Tab-separated table of C-alpha atoms (C1' of nucleotides) in Angstrom:
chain	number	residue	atom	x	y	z
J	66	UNK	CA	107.151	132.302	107.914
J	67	UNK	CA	109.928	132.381	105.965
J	68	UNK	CA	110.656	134.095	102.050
J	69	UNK	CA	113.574	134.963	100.877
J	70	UNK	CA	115.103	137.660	102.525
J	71	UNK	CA	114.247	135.320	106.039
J	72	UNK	CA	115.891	132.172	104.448
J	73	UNK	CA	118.919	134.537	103.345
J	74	UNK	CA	119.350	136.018	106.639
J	75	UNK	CA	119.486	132.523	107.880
J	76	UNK	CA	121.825	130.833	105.840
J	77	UNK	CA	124.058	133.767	106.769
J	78	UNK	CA	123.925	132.757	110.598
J	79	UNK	CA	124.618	129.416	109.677
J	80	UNK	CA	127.639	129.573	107.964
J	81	UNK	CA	129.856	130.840	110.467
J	82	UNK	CA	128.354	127.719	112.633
J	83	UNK	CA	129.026	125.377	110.073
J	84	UNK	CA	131.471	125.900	107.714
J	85	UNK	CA	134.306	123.332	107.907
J	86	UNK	CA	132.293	121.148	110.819
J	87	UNK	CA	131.524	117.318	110.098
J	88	UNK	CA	128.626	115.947	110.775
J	89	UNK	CA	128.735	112.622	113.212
J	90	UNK	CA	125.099	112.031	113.613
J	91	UNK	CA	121.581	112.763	112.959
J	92	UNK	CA	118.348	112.352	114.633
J	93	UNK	CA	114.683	113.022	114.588
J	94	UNK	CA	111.747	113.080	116.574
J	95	UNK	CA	109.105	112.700	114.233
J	96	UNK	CA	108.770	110.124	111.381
J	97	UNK	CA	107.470	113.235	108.771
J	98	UNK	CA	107.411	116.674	108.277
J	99	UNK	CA	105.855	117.999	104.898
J	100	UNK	CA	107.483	114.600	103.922
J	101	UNK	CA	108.496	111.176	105.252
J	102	UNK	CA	111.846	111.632	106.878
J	103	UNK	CA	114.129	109.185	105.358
J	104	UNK	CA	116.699	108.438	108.285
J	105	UNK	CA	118.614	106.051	107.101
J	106	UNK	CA	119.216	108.383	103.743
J	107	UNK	CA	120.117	110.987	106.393
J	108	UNK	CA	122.048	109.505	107.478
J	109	UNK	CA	124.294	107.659	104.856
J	110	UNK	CA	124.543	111.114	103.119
J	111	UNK	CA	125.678	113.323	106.227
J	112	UNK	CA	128.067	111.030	108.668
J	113	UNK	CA	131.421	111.862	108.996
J	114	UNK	CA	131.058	114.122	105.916
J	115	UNK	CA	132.438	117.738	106.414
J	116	UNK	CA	129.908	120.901	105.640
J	117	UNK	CA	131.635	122.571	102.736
J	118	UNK	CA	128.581	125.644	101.494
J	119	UNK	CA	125.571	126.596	102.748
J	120	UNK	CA	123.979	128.584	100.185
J	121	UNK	CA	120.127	129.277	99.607
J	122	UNK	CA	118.538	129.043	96.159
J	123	UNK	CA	114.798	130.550	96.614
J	124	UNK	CA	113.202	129.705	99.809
J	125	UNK	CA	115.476	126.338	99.718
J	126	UNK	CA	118.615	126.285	101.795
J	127	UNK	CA	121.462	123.613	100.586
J	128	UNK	CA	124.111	122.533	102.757
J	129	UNK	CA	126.607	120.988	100.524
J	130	UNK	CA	128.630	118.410	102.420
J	131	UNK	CA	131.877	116.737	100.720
J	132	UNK	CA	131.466	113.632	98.115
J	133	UNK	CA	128.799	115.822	96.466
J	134	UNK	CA	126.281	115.200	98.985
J	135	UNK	CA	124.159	117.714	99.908
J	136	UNK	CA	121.168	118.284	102.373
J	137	UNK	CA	117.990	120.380	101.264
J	138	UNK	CA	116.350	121.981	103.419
J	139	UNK	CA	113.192	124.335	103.039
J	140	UNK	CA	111.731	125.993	106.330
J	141	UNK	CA	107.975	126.205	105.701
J	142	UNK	CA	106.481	128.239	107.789
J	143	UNK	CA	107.922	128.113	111.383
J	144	UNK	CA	110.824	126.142	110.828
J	145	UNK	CA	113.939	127.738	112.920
J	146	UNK	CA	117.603	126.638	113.105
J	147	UNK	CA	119.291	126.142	116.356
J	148	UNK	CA	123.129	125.889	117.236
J	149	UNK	CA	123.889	124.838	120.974
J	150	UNK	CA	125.986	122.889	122.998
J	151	UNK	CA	125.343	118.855	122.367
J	152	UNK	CA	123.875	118.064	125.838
J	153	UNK	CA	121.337	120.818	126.070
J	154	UNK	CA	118.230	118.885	126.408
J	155	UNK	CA	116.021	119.296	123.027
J	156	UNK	CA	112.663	121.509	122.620
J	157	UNK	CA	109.513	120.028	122.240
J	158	UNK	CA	109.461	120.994	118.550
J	159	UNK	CA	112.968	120.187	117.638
J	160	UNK	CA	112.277	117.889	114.653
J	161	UNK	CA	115.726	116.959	113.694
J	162	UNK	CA	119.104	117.312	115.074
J	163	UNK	CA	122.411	116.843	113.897
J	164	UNK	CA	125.620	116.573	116.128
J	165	UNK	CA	128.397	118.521	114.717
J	166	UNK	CA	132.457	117.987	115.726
J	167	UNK	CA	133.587	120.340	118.479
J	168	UNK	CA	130.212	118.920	121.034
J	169	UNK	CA	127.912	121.320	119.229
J	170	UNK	CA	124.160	120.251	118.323
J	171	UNK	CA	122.269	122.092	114.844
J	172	UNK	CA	118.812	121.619	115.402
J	173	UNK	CA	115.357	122.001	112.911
J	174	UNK	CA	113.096	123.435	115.447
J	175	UNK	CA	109.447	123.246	113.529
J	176	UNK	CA	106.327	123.055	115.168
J	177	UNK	CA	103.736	122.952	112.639
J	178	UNK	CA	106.149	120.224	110.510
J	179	UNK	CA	105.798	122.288	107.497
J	180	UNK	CA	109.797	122.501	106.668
J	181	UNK	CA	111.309	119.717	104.795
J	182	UNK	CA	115.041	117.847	105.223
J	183	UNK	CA	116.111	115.260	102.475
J	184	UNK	CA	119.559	114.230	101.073
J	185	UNK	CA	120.500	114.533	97.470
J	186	UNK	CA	122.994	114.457	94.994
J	187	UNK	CA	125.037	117.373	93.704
J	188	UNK	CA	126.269	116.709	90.336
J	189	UNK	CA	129.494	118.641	90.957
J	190	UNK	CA	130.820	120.497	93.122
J	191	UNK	CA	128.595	123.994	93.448
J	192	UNK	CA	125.955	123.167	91.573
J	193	UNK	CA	121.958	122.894	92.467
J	194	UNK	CA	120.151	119.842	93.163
J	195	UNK	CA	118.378	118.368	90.498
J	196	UNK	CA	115.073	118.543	92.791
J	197	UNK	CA	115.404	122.730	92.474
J	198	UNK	CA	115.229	122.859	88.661
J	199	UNK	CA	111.043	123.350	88.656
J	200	UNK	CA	112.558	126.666	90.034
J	201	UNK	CA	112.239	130.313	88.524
J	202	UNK	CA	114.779	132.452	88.081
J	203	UNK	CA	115.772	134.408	91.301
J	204	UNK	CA	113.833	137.604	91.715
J	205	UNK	CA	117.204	139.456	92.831
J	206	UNK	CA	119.531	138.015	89.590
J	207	UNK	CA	119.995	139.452	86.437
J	208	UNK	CA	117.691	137.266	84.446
J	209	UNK	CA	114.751	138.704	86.348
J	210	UNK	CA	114.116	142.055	84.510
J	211	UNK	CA	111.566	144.150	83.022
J	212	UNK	CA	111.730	142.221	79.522
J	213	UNK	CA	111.169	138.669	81.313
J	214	UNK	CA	108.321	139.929	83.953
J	215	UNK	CA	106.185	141.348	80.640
J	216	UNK	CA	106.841	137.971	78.416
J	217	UNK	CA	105.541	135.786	80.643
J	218	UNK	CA	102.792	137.888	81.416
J	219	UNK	CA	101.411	137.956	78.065
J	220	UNK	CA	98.506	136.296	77.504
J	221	UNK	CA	97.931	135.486	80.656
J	222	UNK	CA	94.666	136.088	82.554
J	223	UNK	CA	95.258	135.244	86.123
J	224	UNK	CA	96.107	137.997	88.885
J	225	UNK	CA	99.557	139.660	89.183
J	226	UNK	CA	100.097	138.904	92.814
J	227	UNK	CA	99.476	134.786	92.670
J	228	UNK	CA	101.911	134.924	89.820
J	229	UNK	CA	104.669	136.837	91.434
J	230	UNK	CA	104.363	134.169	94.453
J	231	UNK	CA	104.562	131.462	91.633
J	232	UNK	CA	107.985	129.841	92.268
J	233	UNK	CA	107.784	128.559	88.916
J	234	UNK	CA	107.856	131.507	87.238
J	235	UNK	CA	110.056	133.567	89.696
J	236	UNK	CA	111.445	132.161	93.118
J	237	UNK	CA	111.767	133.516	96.555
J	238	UNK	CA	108.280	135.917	96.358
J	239	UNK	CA	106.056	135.152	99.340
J	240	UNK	CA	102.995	136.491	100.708
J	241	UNK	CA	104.409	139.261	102.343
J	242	UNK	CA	106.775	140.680	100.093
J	243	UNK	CA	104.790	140.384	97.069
J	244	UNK	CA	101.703	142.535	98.858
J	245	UNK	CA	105.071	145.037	99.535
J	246	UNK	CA	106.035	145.248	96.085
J	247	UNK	CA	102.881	145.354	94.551
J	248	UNK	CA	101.890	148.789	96.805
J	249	UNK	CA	105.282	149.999	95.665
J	250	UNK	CA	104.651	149.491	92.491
J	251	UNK	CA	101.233	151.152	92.462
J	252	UNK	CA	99.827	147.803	90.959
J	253	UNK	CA	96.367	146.337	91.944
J	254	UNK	CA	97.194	142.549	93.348
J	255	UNK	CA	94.211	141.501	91.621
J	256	UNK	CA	95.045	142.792	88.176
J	257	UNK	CA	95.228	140.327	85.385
J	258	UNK	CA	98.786	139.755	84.443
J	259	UNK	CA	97.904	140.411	80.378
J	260	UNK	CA	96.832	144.380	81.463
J	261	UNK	CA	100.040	145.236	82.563
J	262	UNK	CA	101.790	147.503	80.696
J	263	UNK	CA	105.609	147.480	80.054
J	264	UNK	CA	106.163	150.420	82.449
J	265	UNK	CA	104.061	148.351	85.362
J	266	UNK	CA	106.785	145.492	84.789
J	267	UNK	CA	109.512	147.654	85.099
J	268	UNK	CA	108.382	149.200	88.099
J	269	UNK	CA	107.429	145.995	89.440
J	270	UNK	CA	110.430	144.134	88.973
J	271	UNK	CA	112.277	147.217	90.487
J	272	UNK	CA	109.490	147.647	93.395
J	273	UNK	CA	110.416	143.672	94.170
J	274	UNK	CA	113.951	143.821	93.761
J	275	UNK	CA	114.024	146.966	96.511
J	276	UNK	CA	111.843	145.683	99.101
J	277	UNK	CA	113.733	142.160	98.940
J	278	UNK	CA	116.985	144.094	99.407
J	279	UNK	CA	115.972	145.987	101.802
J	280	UNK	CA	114.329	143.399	103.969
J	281	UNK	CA	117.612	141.410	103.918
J	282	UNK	CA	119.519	144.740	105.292
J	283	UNK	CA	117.129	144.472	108.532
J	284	UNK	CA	117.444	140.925	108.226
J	285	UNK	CA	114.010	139.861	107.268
J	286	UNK	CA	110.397	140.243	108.181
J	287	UNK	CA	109.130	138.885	112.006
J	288	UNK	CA	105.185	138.778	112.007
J	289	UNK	CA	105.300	136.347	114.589
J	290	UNK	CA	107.717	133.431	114.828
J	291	UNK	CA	110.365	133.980	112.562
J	292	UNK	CA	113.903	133.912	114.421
J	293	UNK	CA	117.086	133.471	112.996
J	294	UNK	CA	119.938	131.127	114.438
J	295	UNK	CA	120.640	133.098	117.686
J	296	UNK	CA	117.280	133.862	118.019
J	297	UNK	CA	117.162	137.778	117.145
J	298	UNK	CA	114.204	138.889	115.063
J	299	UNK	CA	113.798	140.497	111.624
J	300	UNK	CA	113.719	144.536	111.781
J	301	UNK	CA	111.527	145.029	108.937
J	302	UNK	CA	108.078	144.638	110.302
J	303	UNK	CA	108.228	148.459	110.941
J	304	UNK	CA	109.109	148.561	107.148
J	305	UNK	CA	106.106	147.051	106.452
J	306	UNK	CA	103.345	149.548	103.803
J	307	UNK	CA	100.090	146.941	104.018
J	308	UNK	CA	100.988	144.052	105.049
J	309	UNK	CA	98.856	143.125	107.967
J	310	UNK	CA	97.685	146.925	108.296
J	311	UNK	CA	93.984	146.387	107.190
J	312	UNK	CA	91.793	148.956	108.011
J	313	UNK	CA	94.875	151.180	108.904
J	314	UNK	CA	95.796	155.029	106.749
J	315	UNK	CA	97.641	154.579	103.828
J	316	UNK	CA	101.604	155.283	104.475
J	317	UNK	CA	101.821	157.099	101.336
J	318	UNK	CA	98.411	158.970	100.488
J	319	UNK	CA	97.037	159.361	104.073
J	320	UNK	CA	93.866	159.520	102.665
J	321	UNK	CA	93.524	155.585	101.889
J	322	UNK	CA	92.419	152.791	104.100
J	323	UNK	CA	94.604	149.558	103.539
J	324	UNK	CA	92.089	146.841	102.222
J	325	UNK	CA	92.172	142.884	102.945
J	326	UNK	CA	91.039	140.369	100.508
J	327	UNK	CA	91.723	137.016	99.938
J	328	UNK	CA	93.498	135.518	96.696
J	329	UNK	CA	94.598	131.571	96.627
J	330	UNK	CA	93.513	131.390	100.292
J	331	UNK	CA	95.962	133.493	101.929
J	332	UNK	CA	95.817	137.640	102.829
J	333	UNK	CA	96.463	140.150	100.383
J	334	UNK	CA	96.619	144.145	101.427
J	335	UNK	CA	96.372	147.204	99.080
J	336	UNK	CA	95.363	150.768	99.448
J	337	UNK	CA	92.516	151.328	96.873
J	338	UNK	CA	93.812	155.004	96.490
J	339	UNK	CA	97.664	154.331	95.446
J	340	UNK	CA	97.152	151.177	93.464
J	341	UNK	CA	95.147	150.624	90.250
Y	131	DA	C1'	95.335	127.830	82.289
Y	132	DG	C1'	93.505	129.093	86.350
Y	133	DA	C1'	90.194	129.501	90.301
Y	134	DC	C1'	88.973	127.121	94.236
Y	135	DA	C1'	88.554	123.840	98.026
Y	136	DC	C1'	91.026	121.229	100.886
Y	137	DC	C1'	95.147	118.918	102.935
Y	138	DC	C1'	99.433	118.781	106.049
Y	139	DC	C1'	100.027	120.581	111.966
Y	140	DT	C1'	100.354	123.609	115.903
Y	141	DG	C1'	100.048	127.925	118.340
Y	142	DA	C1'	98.582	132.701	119.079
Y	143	DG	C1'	95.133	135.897	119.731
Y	144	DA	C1'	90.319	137.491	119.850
Y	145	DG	C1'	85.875	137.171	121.678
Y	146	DC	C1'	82.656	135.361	124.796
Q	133	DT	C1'	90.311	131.619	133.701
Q	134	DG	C1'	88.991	128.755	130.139
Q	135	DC	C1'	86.606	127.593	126.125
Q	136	DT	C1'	85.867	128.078	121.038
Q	137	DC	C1'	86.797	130.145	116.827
Q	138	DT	C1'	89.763	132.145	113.280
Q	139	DC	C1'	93.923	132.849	111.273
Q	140	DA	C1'	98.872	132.173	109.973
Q	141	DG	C1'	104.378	133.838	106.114
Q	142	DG	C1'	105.146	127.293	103.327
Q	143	DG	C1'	103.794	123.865	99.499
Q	144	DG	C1'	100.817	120.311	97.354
Q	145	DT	C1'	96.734	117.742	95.131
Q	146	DG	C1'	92.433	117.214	92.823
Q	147	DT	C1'	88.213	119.067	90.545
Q	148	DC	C1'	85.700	121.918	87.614
DNA sequence: AGACACCCCTGAGAGC
DNA sequence: TGCTCTCAGGGGTGTC
Protein backbone atom coordinates (compact mmCIF):
# COMPACT_ATOMS: atom_id res chain seq x y z
CA UNK A 1 0.00 0.00 0.00
CA UNK A 2 1.77 2.58 1.31
CA UNK A 3 5.09 4.89 -0.25
CA UNK A 4 5.91 7.91 0.69
CA UNK A 5 3.58 10.40 -0.13
CA UNK A 6 0.80 7.70 1.76
CA UNK A 7 3.08 7.41 4.90
CA UNK A 8 3.45 11.39 4.77
CA UNK A 9 -0.13 12.00 4.49
CA UNK A 10 -0.45 9.81 7.47
CA UNK A 11 1.88 11.01 9.85
CA UNK A 12 0.16 14.33 9.15
CA UNK A 13 -3.28 12.93 10.53
CA UNK A 14 -1.57 11.66 13.35
CA UNK A 15 -0.06 14.44 14.79
CA UNK A 16 -2.87 16.47 15.65
CA UNK A 17 -4.12 13.04 17.49
CA UNK A 18 -1.08 12.65 19.24
CA UNK A 19 0.99 15.31 19.93
CA UNK A 20 1.36 15.97 23.68
CA UNK A 21 -0.83 12.57 24.62
CA UNK A 22 0.86 9.82 26.95
CA UNK A 23 0.66 6.61 26.32
CA UNK A 24 -0.86 4.28 29.36
CA UNK A 25 -0.97 1.01 27.63
CA UNK A 26 -0.41 -1.20 24.78
CA UNK A 27 -1.81 -4.28 23.39
CA UNK A 28 -1.81 -6.75 20.60
CA UNK A 29 -3.64 -9.38 19.09
CA UNK A 30 -1.19 -11.25 17.32
CA UNK A 31 2.23 -12.52 18.57
CA UNK A 32 4.01 -11.21 14.92
CA UNK A 33 3.61 -9.13 12.17
CA UNK A 34 6.59 -8.94 9.59
CA UNK A 35 8.35 -9.50 13.02
CA UNK A 36 7.89 -10.98 16.50
CA UNK A 37 6.09 -8.38 18.52
CA UNK A 38 8.11 -7.77 21.53
CA UNK A 39 5.38 -6.73 24.22
CA UNK A 40 7.06 -6.43 27.02
CA UNK A 41 9.70 -3.96 25.01
CA UNK A 42 6.44 -2.19 24.05
CA UNK A 43 5.70 -1.76 26.57
CA UNK A 44 8.63 -0.61 28.91
CA UNK A 45 9.42 1.95 26.11
CA UNK A 46 5.82 3.58 25.68
CA UNK A 47 3.96 3.65 29.35
CA UNK A 48 3.32 6.71 30.85
CA UNK A 49 5.73 8.33 28.35
CA UNK A 50 4.29 11.47 26.53
CA UNK A 51 4.32 11.50 22.41
CA UNK A 52 6.64 14.38 21.68
CA UNK A 53 7.16 14.03 17.22
CA UNK A 54 5.81 12.01 14.85
CA UNK A 55 7.84 12.41 11.89
CA UNK A 56 8.35 9.91 8.87
CA UNK A 57 11.80 9.15 7.44
CA UNK A 58 11.11 7.03 4.06
CA UNK A 59 8.29 4.69 4.28
CA UNK A 60 9.15 4.50 8.25
CA UNK A 61 7.05 6.54 10.61
CA UNK A 62 8.80 7.41 14.20
CA UNK A 63 6.89 8.45 17.05
CA UNK A 64 9.35 9.90 19.38
CA UNK A 65 8.11 9.61 22.94
CA UNK A 66 10.06 11.48 25.93
CA UNK A 67 13.38 9.79 27.58
CA UNK A 68 14.51 9.30 23.96
CA UNK A 69 12.32 6.50 23.33
CA UNK A 70 10.86 6.16 20.26
CA UNK A 71 8.44 3.70 18.41
CA UNK A 72 9.09 2.65 14.64
CA UNK A 73 6.65 1.92 12.78
CA UNK A 74 6.53 0.91 8.96
CA UNK A 75 2.98 0.14 7.38
CA UNK A 76 3.66 -2.56 4.77
CA UNK A 77 1.18 -2.91 2.67
CA UNK A 78 -2.32 -2.52 4.30
CA UNK A 79 -1.38 -1.31 7.50
CA UNK A 80 -3.91 1.70 8.59
CA UNK A 81 -3.94 3.88 11.74
CA UNK A 82 -7.01 4.32 13.74
CA UNK A 83 -7.93 7.01 16.47
CA UNK A 84 -11.30 6.30 18.41
CA UNK A 85 -12.83 6.42 21.57
CA UNK A 86 -11.18 3.64 24.14
CA UNK A 87 -14.28 1.38 24.45
CA UNK A 88 -15.12 0.98 20.82
CA UNK A 89 -14.85 -2.66 20.43
CA UNK A 90 -11.61 -3.53 18.14
CA UNK A 91 -11.66 -4.78 14.29
CA UNK A 92 -10.81 -8.06 13.41
CA UNK A 93 -7.49 -6.85 11.98
CA UNK A 94 -6.52 -4.41 14.60
CA UNK A 95 -3.03 -5.76 15.40
CA UNK A 96 -1.98 -3.44 18.07
CA UNK A 97 -3.52 -0.83 20.14
CA UNK A 98 -2.38 1.70 22.34
CA UNK A 99 -4.57 3.65 24.94
CA UNK A 100 -3.80 7.24 24.91
CA UNK A 101 -4.78 9.92 28.02
CA UNK A 102 -8.08 11.69 27.42
CA UNK A 103 -10.07 7.74 26.87
CA UNK A 104 -8.86 7.69 23.28
CA UNK A 105 -7.58 4.28 21.61
CA UNK A 106 -4.62 4.53 18.41
CA UNK A 107 -4.92 1.43 16.73
CA UNK A 108 -2.49 -0.59 13.85
CA UNK A 109 -5.23 -1.98 11.81
CA UNK A 110 -3.21 -4.60 9.35
CA UNK A 111 -4.63 -7.46 7.85
CA UNK A 112 -2.07 -9.09 5.87
CA UNK A 113 0.59 -8.42 9.07
CA UNK A 114 2.99 -6.92 6.74
CA UNK A 115 3.60 -3.51 8.91
CA UNK A 116 6.07 -3.63 11.64
CA UNK A 117 6.00 -1.89 15.45
CA UNK A 118 9.28 -2.08 17.60
CA UNK A 119 10.78 0.27 20.28
CA UNK A 120 14.15 1.85 19.98
CA UNK A 121 16.48 4.21 21.14
CA UNK A 122 16.92 7.78 19.95
CA UNK A 123 20.30 8.97 20.62
CA UNK A 124 19.10 12.53 21.25
CA UNK A 125 16.49 14.27 21.04
CA UNK A 126 15.36 14.54 17.05
CA UNK A 127 17.47 12.33 15.71
CA UNK A 128 16.81 8.87 13.60
CA UNK A 129 16.98 5.51 14.94
CA UNK A 130 19.99 3.74 14.49
CA UNK A 131 17.84 0.83 12.72
CA UNK A 132 17.07 3.63 9.67
CA UNK A 133 20.73 4.27 8.78
CA UNK A 134 20.76 1.28 5.81
CA UNK A 135 18.53 4.18 4.46
CA UNK A 136 19.07 6.37 1.20
CA UNK A 137 18.87 9.71 1.07
CA UNK A 138 15.23 11.06 0.76
CA UNK A 139 14.08 11.36 -2.81
CA UNK A 140 12.42 14.89 -1.93
CA UNK A 141 15.84 16.46 0.03
CA UNK A 142 18.50 18.25 -1.35
CA UNK A 143 21.06 15.52 -1.46
CA UNK A 144 18.96 13.71 -4.04
CA UNK A 145 19.91 15.54 -7.32
CA UNK A 146 20.90 15.06 -10.77
CA UNK A 147 24.77 14.68 -9.82
CA UNK A 148 23.96 11.81 -7.13
CA UNK A 149 21.18 9.84 -9.39
CA UNK A 150 24.10 9.61 -12.39
CA UNK A 151 27.08 8.53 -9.80
CA UNK A 152 25.53 5.81 -8.54
CA UNK A 153 24.34 4.76 -11.71
CA UNK A 154 27.61 4.33 -13.22
CA UNK A 155 28.67 1.17 -13.85
CA UNK A 156 25.85 -0.34 -13.02
CA UNK A 157 23.98 -2.89 -15.17
CA UNK A 158 20.72 -3.58 -13.52
CA UNK A 159 17.32 -1.79 -14.60
CA UNK A 160 16.50 1.85 -13.68
CA UNK A 161 13.16 1.16 -12.12
CA UNK A 162 14.37 -1.75 -9.38
CA UNK A 163 17.00 0.77 -8.49
CA UNK A 164 14.86 3.77 -7.95
CA UNK A 165 12.63 1.39 -5.56
CA UNK A 166 16.04 0.46 -3.88
CA UNK A 167 15.72 2.07 -0.40
CA UNK A 168 19.29 1.77 -0.15
CA UNK A 169 20.16 3.88 -2.65
CA UNK A 170 17.19 6.37 -2.43
CA UNK A 171 14.19 6.00 0.12
CA UNK A 172 10.51 6.42 -0.10
CA UNK A 173 10.21 5.15 -4.13
CA UNK A 174 7.60 2.41 -4.39
CA UNK A 175 6.04 0.55 -7.07
CA UNK A 176 3.71 3.00 -8.01
CA UNK A 177 5.44 6.11 -8.03
CA UNK A 178 8.51 4.93 -9.58
CA UNK A 179 6.34 3.46 -12.82
CA UNK A 180 4.93 7.46 -12.52
CA UNK A 181 8.18 8.97 -12.70
CA UNK A 182 9.75 6.85 -15.01
CA UNK A 183 6.73 7.69 -17.85
CA UNK A 184 7.41 11.28 -16.87
CA UNK A 185 10.63 11.06 -17.44
CA UNK A 186 10.35 9.37 -20.84
CA UNK A 187 12.70 6.56 -19.42
CA UNK A 188 12.24 2.80 -20.26
CA UNK A 189 11.82 0.94 -16.61
CA UNK A 190 13.85 -1.70 -17.96
CA UNK A 191 16.83 0.35 -19.05
CA UNK A 192 20.15 -0.45 -17.55
CA UNK A 193 21.08 2.17 -15.08
CA UNK A 194 24.87 2.61 -16.85
CA UNK A 195 22.85 3.93 -20.36
CA UNK A 196 21.46 6.75 -18.83
CA UNK A 197 22.63 9.81 -19.81
CA UNK A 198 23.13 12.91 -17.54
CA UNK A 199 20.04 14.64 -19.01
CA UNK A 200 17.83 11.23 -18.21
CA UNK A 201 19.01 11.78 -14.44
CA UNK A 202 18.07 15.14 -14.35
CA UNK A 203 14.82 14.62 -15.69
CA UNK A 204 14.37 11.73 -13.60
CA UNK A 205 15.19 13.06 -10.40
CA UNK A 206 12.88 16.06 -11.34
CA UNK A 207 10.06 13.60 -12.87
CA UNK A 208 10.28 11.83 -9.12
CA UNK A 209 10.52 14.76 -7.12
CA UNK A 210 7.06 16.18 -8.98
CA UNK A 211 4.96 13.23 -8.89
CA UNK A 212 5.94 12.65 -5.06
CA UNK A 213 4.89 16.26 -4.44
CA UNK A 214 2.13 16.15 -6.08
CA UNK A 215 0.75 12.93 -4.74
CA UNK A 216 1.19 14.34 -1.19
CA UNK A 217 -1.05 17.55 -2.31
CA UNK A 218 -4.03 14.93 -3.00
CA UNK A 219 -2.85 13.13 -0.15
CA UNK A 220 -1.53 9.98 -1.64
CA UNK A 221 -2.39 7.20 -4.01
CA UNK A 222 -5.70 4.70 -3.07
CA UNK A 223 -5.53 1.55 -5.43
CA UNK A 224 -7.42 -0.28 -3.04
CA UNK A 225 -6.99 -0.16 0.73
CA UNK A 226 -5.03 2.66 1.54
CA UNK A 227 -6.93 5.05 4.12
CA UNK A 228 -5.55 7.55 6.17
CA UNK A 229 -6.44 8.13 9.99
CA UNK A 230 -10.11 9.25 9.50
CA UNK A 231 -10.51 7.01 6.89
CA UNK A 232 -10.66 9.40 3.67
CA UNK A 233 -8.82 8.12 0.62
CA UNK A 234 -5.90 9.39 -1.48
CA UNK A 235 -7.07 11.69 -4.59
CA UNK A 236 -4.37 10.79 -6.83
CA UNK A 237 -5.47 7.60 -8.42
CA UNK A 238 -7.07 9.87 -11.14
CA UNK A 239 -3.46 11.32 -11.35
CA UNK A 240 -2.30 8.19 -12.18
CA UNK A 241 -0.28 8.00 -16.27
CA UNK A 242 0.29 3.86 -16.26
CA UNK A 243 -0.01 2.66 -13.31
CA UNK A 244 -2.52 -0.10 -13.40
CA UNK A 245 -3.76 1.18 -16.97
CA UNK A 246 -2.43 -1.84 -19.05
CA UNK A 247 -3.80 -2.18 -22.23
CA UNK A 248 -5.33 1.39 -21.86
CA UNK A 249 -4.26 4.79 -24.61
CA UNK A 250 -1.39 6.50 -23.65
CA UNK A 251 -2.33 9.91 -21.61
CA UNK A 252 0.24 11.73 -23.43
CA UNK A 253 0.70 10.32 -27.12
CA UNK A 254 -2.82 8.82 -27.63
CA UNK A 255 -1.39 6.69 -29.97
CA UNK A 256 0.37 4.23 -27.31
CA UNK A 257 -1.02 1.30 -25.47
CA UNK A 258 0.27 1.20 -21.74
CA UNK A 259 2.32 -2.14 -21.46
CA UNK A 260 2.63 -4.56 -18.26
CA UNK A 261 5.66 -6.49 -17.47
CA UNK A 262 7.04 -7.84 -14.59
CA UNK A 263 10.49 -6.74 -12.93
CA UNK A 264 11.53 -8.20 -9.24
CA UNK A 265 8.07 -9.83 -9.12
CA UNK A 266 5.87 -6.97 -8.92
CA UNK A 267 3.95 -4.79 -12.01
CA UNK A 268 5.65 -2.34 -13.97
CA UNK A 269 3.62 -0.04 -16.74
CA UNK A 270 5.12 2.01 -19.65
CA UNK A 271 3.89 3.26 -22.93
CA UNK A 272 6.34 1.83 -25.58
CA UNK A 273 5.73 5.10 -27.66
CA UNK A 274 6.78 7.91 -24.94
CA UNK A 275 9.51 6.00 -23.20
CA UNK A 276 12.83 4.70 -24.60
C1' DA B 1 26.31 -7.21 -8.49
C1' DG B 2 22.13 -8.64 -9.86
C1' DA B 3 18.32 -11.72 -11.52
C1' DC B 4 15.16 -14.81 -9.75
C1' DA B 5 12.34 -17.78 -6.83
C1' DC B 6 10.16 -17.92 -2.79
C1' DC B 7 8.62 -16.43 1.90
C1' DC B 8 5.50 -13.73 5.22
C1' DC B 9 -0.69 -13.28 5.27
C1' DT B 10 -5.28 -11.95 3.86
C1' DG B 11 -8.72 -10.08 0.81
C1' DA B 12 -10.60 -8.53 -3.62
C1' DG B 13 -11.92 -9.46 -8.08
C1' DA B 14 -12.28 -12.31 -12.26
C1' DG B 15 -13.81 -16.32 -14.44
C1' DC B 16 -16.26 -20.49 -14.50
C1' DT C 1 -24.17 -18.34 -5.30
C1' DG C 2 -19.96 -20.42 -4.57
C1' DC C 3 -15.70 -22.24 -5.88
C1' DT C 4 -10.88 -21.60 -7.61
C1' DC C 5 -7.37 -18.87 -9.37
C1' DT C 6 -4.55 -14.71 -9.70
C1' DC C 7 -2.93 -10.66 -8.02
C1' DA C 8 -1.67 -6.95 -4.66
C1' DG C 9 1.44 -0.93 -3.21
C1' DG C 10 5.78 -3.70 1.76
C1' DG C 11 10.39 -6.09 2.86
C1' DG C 12 13.47 -10.14 3.35
C1' DT C 13 16.41 -14.45 2.38
C1' DG C 14 18.92 -17.71 -0.29
C1' DT C 15 20.80 -19.51 -4.73
C1' DC C 16 22.99 -19.25 -8.99
Amino acid sequence: MPELPEVETVCRALRPHLLGKIIRQVEITVPSLREPLDLPALRRAVKNRKILDVRRRAKFIIVELTGRRALLLHLGMTGAFRICPLAEKPDAHDRVLWTLSGKRSWRLHDPRRFGCVKACRLERAGAWPAELDYLGPEPLGDSFNTGFLFQITRKRQRSIKLLLMDQKIVAGIGNIYASEALFRAGVRPGRACGRLTRRECRGLVRACKAVLRESIQAGGTTISDFRSVDGSEGRFKRKLDVYGRADEACHRCRKGTIRRIVQGGRSTYYCPRCQR
